[in-house]
Tab-separated table of C-alpha atoms and ligand atoms in Angstrom:
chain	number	residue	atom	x	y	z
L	1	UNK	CA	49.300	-40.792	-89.191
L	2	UNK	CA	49.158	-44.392	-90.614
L	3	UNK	CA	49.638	-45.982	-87.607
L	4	UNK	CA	47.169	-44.275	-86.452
L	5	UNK	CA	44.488	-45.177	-89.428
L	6	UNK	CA	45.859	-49.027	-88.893
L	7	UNK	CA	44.239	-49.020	-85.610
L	8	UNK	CA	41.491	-47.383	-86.301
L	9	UNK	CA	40.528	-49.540	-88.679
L	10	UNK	CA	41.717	-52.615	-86.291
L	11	UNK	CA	39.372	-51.114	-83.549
L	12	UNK	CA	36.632	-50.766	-86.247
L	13	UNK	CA	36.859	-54.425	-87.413
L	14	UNK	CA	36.549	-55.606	-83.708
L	15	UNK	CA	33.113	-53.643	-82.605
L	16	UNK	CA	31.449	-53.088	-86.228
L	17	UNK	CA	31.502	-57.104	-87.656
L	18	UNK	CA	29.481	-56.384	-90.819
L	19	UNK	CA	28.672	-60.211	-91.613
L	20	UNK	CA	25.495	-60.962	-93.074
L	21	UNK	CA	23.106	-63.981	-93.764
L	22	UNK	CA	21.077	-64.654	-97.465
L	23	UNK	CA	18.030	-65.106	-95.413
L	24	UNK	CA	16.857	-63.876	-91.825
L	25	UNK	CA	13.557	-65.637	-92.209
L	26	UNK	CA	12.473	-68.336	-94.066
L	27	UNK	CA	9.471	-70.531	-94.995
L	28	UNK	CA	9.358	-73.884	-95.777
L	29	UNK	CA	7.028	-76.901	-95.721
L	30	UNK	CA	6.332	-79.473	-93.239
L	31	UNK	CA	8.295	-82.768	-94.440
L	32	UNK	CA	5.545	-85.164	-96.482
L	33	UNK	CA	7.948	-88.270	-97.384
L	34	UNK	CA	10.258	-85.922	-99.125
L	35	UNK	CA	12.226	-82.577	-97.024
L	36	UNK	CA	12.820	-79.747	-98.205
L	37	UNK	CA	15.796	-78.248	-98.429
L	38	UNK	CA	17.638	-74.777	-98.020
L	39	UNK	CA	20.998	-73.473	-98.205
L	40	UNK	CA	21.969	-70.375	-95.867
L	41	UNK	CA	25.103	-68.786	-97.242
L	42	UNK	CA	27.125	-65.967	-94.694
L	43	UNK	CA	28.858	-63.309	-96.210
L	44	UNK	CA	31.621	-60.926	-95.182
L	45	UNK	CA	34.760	-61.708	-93.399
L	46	UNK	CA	37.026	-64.249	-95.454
L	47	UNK	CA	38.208	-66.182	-92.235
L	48	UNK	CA	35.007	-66.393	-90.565
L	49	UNK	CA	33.622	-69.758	-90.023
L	50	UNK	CA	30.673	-70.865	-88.259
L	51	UNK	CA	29.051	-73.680	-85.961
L	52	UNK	CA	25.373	-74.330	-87.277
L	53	UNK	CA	22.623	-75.580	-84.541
L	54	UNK	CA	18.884	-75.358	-84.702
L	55	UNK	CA	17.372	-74.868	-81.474
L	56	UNK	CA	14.694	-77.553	-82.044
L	57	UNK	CA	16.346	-79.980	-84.646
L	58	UNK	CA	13.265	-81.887	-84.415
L	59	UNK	CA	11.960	-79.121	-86.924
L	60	UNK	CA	14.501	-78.047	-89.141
L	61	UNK	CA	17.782	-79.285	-89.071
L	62	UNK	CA	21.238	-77.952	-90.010
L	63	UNK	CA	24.389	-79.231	-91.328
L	64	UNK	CA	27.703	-77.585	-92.676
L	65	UNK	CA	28.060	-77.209	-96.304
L	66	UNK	CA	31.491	-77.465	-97.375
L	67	UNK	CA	33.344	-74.620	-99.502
L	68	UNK	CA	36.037	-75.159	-102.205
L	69	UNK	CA	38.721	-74.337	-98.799
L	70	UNK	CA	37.446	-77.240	-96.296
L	71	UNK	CA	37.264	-81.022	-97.207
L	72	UNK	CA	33.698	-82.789	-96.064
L	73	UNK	CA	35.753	-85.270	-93.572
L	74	UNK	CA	37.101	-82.226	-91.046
L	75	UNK	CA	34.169	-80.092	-91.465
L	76	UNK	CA	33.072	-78.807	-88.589
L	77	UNK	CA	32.364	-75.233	-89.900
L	78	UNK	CA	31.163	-73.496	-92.424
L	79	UNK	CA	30.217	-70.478	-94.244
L	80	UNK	CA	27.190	-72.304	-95.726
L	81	UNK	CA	24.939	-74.882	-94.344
L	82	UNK	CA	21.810	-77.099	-95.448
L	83	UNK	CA	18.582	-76.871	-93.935
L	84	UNK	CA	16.081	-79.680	-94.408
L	85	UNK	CA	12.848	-79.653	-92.895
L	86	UNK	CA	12.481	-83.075	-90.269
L	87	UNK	CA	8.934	-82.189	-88.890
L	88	UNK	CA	5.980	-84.408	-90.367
L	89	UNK	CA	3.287	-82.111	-89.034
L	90	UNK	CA	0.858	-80.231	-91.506
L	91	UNK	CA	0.696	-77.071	-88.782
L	92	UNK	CA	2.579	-73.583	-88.176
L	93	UNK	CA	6.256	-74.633	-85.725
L	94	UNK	CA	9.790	-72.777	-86.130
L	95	UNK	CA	13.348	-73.073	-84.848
L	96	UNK	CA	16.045	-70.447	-84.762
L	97	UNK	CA	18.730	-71.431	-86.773
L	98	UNK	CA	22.108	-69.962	-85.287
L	99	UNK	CA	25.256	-69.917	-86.923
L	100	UNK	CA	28.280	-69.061	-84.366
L	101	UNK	CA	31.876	-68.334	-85.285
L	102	UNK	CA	33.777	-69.755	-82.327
L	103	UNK	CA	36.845	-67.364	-83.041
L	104	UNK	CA	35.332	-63.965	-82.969
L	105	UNK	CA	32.339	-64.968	-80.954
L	106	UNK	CA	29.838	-63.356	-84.032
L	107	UNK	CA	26.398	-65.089	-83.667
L	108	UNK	CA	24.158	-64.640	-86.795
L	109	UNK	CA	20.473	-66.747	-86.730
L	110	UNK	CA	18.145	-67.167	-89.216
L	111	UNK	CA	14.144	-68.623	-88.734
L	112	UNK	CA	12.821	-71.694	-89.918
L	113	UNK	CA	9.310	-71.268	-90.372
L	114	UNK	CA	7.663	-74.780	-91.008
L	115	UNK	CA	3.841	-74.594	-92.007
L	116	UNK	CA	1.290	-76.612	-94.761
L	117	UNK	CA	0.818	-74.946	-97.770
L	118	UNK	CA	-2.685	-73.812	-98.499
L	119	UNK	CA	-2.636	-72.190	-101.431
L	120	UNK	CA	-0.355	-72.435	-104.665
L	121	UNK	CA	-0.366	-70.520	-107.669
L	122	UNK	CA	1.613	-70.680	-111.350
L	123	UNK	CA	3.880	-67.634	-112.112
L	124	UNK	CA	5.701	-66.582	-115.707
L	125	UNK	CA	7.784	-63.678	-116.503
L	126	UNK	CA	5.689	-63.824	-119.494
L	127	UNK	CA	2.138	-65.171	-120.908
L	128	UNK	CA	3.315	-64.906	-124.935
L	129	UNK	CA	5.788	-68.067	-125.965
L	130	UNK	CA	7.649	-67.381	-129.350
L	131	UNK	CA	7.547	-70.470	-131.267
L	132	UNK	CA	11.235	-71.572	-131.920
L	133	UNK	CA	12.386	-69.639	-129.184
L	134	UNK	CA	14.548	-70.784	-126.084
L	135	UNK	CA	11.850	-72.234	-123.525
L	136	UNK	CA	10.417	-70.475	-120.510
L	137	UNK	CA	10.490	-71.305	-117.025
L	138	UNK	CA	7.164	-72.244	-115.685
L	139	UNK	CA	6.873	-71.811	-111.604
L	140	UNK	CA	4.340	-72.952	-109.091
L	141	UNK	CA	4.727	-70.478	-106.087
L	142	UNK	CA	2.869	-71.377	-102.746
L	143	UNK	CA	1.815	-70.074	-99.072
L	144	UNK	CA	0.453	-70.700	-96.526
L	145	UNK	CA	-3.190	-70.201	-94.604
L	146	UNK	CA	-1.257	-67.020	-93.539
L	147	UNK	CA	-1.252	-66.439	-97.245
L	148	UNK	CA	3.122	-66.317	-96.627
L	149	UNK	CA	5.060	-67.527	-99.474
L	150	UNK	CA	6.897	-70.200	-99.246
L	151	UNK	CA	10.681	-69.449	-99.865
L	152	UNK	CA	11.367	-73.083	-101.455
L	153	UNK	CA	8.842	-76.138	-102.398
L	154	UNK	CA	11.380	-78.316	-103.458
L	155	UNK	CA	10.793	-81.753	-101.518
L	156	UNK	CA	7.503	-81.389	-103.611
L	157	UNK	CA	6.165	-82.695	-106.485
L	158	UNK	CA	3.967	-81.940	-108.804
L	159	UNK	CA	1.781	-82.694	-112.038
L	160	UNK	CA	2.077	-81.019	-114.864
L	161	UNK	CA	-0.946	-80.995	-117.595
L	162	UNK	CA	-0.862	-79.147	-121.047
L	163	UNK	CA	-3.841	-78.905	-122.223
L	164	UNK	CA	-4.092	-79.479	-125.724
L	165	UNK	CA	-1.130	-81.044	-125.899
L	166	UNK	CA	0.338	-80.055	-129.174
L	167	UNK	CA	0.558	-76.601	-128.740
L	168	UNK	CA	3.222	-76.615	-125.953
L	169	UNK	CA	5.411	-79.360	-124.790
L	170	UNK	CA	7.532	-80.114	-121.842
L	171	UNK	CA	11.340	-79.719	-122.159
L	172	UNK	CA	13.226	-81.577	-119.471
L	173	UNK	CA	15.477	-78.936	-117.541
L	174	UNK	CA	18.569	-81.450	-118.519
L	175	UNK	CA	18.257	-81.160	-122.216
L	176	UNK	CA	18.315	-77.436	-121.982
L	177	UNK	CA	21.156	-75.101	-121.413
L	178	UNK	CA	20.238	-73.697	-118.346
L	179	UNK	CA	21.318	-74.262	-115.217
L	180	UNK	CA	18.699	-75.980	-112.907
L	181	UNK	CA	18.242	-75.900	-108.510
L	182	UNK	CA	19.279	-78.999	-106.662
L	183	UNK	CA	15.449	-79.944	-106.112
L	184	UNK	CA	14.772	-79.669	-110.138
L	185	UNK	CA	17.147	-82.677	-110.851
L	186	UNK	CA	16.574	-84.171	-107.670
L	187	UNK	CA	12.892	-84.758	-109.133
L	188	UNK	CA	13.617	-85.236	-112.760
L	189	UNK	CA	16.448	-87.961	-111.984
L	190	UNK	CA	13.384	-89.437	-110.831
L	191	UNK	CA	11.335	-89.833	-113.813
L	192	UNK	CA	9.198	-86.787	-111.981
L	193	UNK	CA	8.772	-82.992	-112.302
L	194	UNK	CA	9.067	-80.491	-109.244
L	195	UNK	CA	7.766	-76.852	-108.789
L	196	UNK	CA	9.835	-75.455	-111.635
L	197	UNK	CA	9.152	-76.727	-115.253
L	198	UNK	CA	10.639	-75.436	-119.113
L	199	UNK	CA	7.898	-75.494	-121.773
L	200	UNK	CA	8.285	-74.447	-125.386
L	201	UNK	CA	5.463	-74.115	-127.862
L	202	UNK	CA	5.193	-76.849	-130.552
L	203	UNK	CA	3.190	-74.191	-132.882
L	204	UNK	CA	1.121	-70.971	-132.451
L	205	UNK	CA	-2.187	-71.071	-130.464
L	206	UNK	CA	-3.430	-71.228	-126.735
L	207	UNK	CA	-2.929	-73.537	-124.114
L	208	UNK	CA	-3.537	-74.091	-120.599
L	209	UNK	CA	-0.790	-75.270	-118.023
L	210	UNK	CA	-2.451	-76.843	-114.779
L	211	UNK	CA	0.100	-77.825	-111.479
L	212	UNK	CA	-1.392	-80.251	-109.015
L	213	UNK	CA	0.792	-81.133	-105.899
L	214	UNK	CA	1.462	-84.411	-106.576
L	215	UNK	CA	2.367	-85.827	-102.589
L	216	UNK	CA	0.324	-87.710	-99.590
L	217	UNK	CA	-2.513	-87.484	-99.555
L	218	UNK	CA	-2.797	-84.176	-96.641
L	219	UNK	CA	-1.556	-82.171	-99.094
L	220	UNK	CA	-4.032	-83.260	-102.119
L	221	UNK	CA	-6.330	-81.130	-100.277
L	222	UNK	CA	-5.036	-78.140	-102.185
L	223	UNK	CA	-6.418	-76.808	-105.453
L	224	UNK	CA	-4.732	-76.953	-108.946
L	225	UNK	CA	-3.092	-73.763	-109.930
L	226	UNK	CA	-3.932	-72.581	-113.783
L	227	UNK	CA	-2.634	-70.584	-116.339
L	228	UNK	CA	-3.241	-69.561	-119.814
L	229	UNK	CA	-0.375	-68.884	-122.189
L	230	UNK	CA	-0.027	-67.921	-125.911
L	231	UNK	CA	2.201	-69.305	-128.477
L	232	UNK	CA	2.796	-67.185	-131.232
L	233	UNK	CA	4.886	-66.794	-134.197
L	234	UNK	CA	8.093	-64.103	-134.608
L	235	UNK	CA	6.566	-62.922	-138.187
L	236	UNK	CA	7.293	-60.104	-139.503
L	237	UNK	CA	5.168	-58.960	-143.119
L	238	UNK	CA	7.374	-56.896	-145.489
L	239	UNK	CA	7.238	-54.345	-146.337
L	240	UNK	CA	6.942	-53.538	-142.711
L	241	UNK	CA	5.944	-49.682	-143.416
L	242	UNK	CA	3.005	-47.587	-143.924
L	243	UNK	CA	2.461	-47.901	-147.683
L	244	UNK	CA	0.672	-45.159	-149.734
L	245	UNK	CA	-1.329	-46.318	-152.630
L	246	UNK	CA	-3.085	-45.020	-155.499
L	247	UNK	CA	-6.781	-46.833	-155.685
L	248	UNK	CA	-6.957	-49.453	-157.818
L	249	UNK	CA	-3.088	-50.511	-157.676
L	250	UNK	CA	-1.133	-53.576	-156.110
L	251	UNK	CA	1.189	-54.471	-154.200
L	252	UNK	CA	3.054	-57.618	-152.811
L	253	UNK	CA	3.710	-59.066	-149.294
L	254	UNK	CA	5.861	-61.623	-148.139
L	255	UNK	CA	5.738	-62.793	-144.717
L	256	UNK	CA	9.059	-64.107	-143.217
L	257	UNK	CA	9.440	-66.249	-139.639
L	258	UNK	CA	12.247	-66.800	-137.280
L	259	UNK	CA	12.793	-69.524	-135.731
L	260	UNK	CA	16.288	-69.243	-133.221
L	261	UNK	CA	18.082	-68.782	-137.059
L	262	UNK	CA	18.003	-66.831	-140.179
L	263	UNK	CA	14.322	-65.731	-141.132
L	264	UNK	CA	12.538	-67.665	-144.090
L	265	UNK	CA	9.927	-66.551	-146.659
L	266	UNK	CA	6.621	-68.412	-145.793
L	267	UNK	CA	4.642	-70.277	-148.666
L	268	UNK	CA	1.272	-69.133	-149.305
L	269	UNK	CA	-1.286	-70.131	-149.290
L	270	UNK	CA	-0.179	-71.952	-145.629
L	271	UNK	CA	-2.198	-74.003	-143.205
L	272	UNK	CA	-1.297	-72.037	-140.075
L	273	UNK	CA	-0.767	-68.577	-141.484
L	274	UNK	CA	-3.443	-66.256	-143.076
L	275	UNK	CA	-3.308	-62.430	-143.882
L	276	UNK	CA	-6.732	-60.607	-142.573
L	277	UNK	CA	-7.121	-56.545	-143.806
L	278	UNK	CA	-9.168	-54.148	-141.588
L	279	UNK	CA	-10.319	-51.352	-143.333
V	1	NAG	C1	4.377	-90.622	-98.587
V	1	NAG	O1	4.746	-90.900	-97.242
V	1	NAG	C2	5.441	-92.107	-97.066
V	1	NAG	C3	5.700	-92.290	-95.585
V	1	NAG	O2	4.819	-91.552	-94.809
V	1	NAG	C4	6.736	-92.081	-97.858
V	1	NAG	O3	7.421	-93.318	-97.715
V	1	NAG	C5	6.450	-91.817	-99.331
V	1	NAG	O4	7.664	-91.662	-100.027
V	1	NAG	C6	5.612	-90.551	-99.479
V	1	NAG	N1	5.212	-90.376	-100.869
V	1	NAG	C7	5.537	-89.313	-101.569
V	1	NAG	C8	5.013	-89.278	-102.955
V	1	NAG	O5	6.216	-88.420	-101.120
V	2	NAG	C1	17.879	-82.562	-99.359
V	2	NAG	O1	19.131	-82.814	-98.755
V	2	NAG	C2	19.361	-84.168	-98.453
V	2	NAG	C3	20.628	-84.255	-97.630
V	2	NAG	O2	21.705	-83.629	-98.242
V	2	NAG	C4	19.448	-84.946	-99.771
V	2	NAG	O3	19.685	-86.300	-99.511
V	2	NAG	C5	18.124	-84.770	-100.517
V	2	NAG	O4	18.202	-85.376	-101.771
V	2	NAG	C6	17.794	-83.295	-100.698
V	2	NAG	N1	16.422	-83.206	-101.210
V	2	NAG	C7	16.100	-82.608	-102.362
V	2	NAG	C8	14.660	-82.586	-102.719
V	2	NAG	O5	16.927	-82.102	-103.107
């Protein structure tokens, strides 16, 4: 009966190869000066290693990424691979990317899409920035006349305005504890800032954050991108309840704030903080 179940499951391996690809389509843009780049990643079977070819490498080309198992200097496969964009046109073209394990035959392909972008706009998982909190991530996101989304911008970069200025602030990605994609420090080691950006707020109030693409001059052409974010204050007023009172009698607040530590009692009268009462 095991015997049996051991090819079974040898017969299933052979017809039903269950590897899969990250991406089976993706976008990029055209290369202005600077490509951009993407990694495909395979998944599945542990042995499984692939050729990479692009069927027009004048578009998007392809080369093995190395894993901690193979050494760069006898790569030849992979189970990953880098995709940077070669074409310098500003219009739609795409290649099929095919990766090809030469033991088992397995053919997996993936399209490069290679178009301008037309359109870009600035995305937050949140419009409120708690002063003295960890920063947030800031994100242009763009498409294309197709109004597609771009799976990565990161060959290009932008410029960042805060507007006013002392209300948020810029926080380089390698000061902060997070990590960062390859494109992030590929700009910042450059004295430069790419689609992705870490802001923290510098004290409560409202600011704008404007992205421009900052490349040739074909893709100046597109408009800024705009947001509007908050930076406000984790207070809390104590006591924090529903208080009952008898006319004419008083009572005492304190406001505390905390800022990534223990709370502190705020000194009033304060020059950011005042205490309104709606009746
Ligand atoms: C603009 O394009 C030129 C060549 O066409 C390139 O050398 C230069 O780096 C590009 N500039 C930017 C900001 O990408
Ligand atoms: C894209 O990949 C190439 C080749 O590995 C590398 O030289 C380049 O710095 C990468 N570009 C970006 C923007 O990370």
């Amino acid at each position: 009966m095991i015997r049996l179940t051991i090819i079974f499951c040898l017969i299933i391996q052979i017809y039903c190869i269950t590897d899969k690809i990250n991406e089976r389509r993706i976008l990029l843009p055209y290369n202005d000066g600077i490509p951009t780049n993407f990694t495909l990643e395979t998944f599945g079977d542990e042995n499984a290693c692939y050729k990479w070819s692009s069927s027009r490498s004048d578009i998007a080309s392809v080369k093995p990424l190395p894993d901690s198992t193979t050494s760069i200097a006898t790569l030849s496969c992979s189970k990953r691979a880098l995709v940077t964009v070669v074409s310098r046109i500003p219009k739609h073209q795409s290649t099929v990317i095919t990766a090809h394990d030469l033991k088992t035959n397995l053919q997996i392909r993936c399209d490069v899409e290679v178009d301008a972008i037309s359109r870009i706009t600035i995305q937050t998982t949140t419009k409120e920035i708690v002063y003295g909190e960890l920063p947030e991530t800031i994100r242009v996101f763009a498409y294309s006349d197709k109004n597609d989304i771009f799976t990565s911008i990161g060959g290009v970069s932008f410029d960042w305005n805060l507007i006013p200025s002392d209300v948020i602030r810029y926080r380089p990605w390698s000061t902060s504890s997070y990590a960062s994609p390859d494109f992030v420090e590929y700009w910042e080691s450059r004295g430069r800032k790419s689609s992705m950006i870490l802001v923290e707020g510098v004290k409560t109030g409202s600011a704008k954050i404007r992205a421009t693409i900052n490349d040739n001059e074909s893709m100046n052409k597109v408009e800024p991108a705009e947001i509007n974010i908050h930076v406000v204050a984790n207070l809390l007023l104590l006591p924090s309840n529903d208080v009952f009172m008898v006319p004419g009698s008083t009572i005492h607040f304190r406001a505390e704030i905390s800022k990534q530590g223990p709370r502190v009692s705020l000194q009033f009268p304060n020059q950011q903080y005042y205490l309104e009462v709606y009746d």
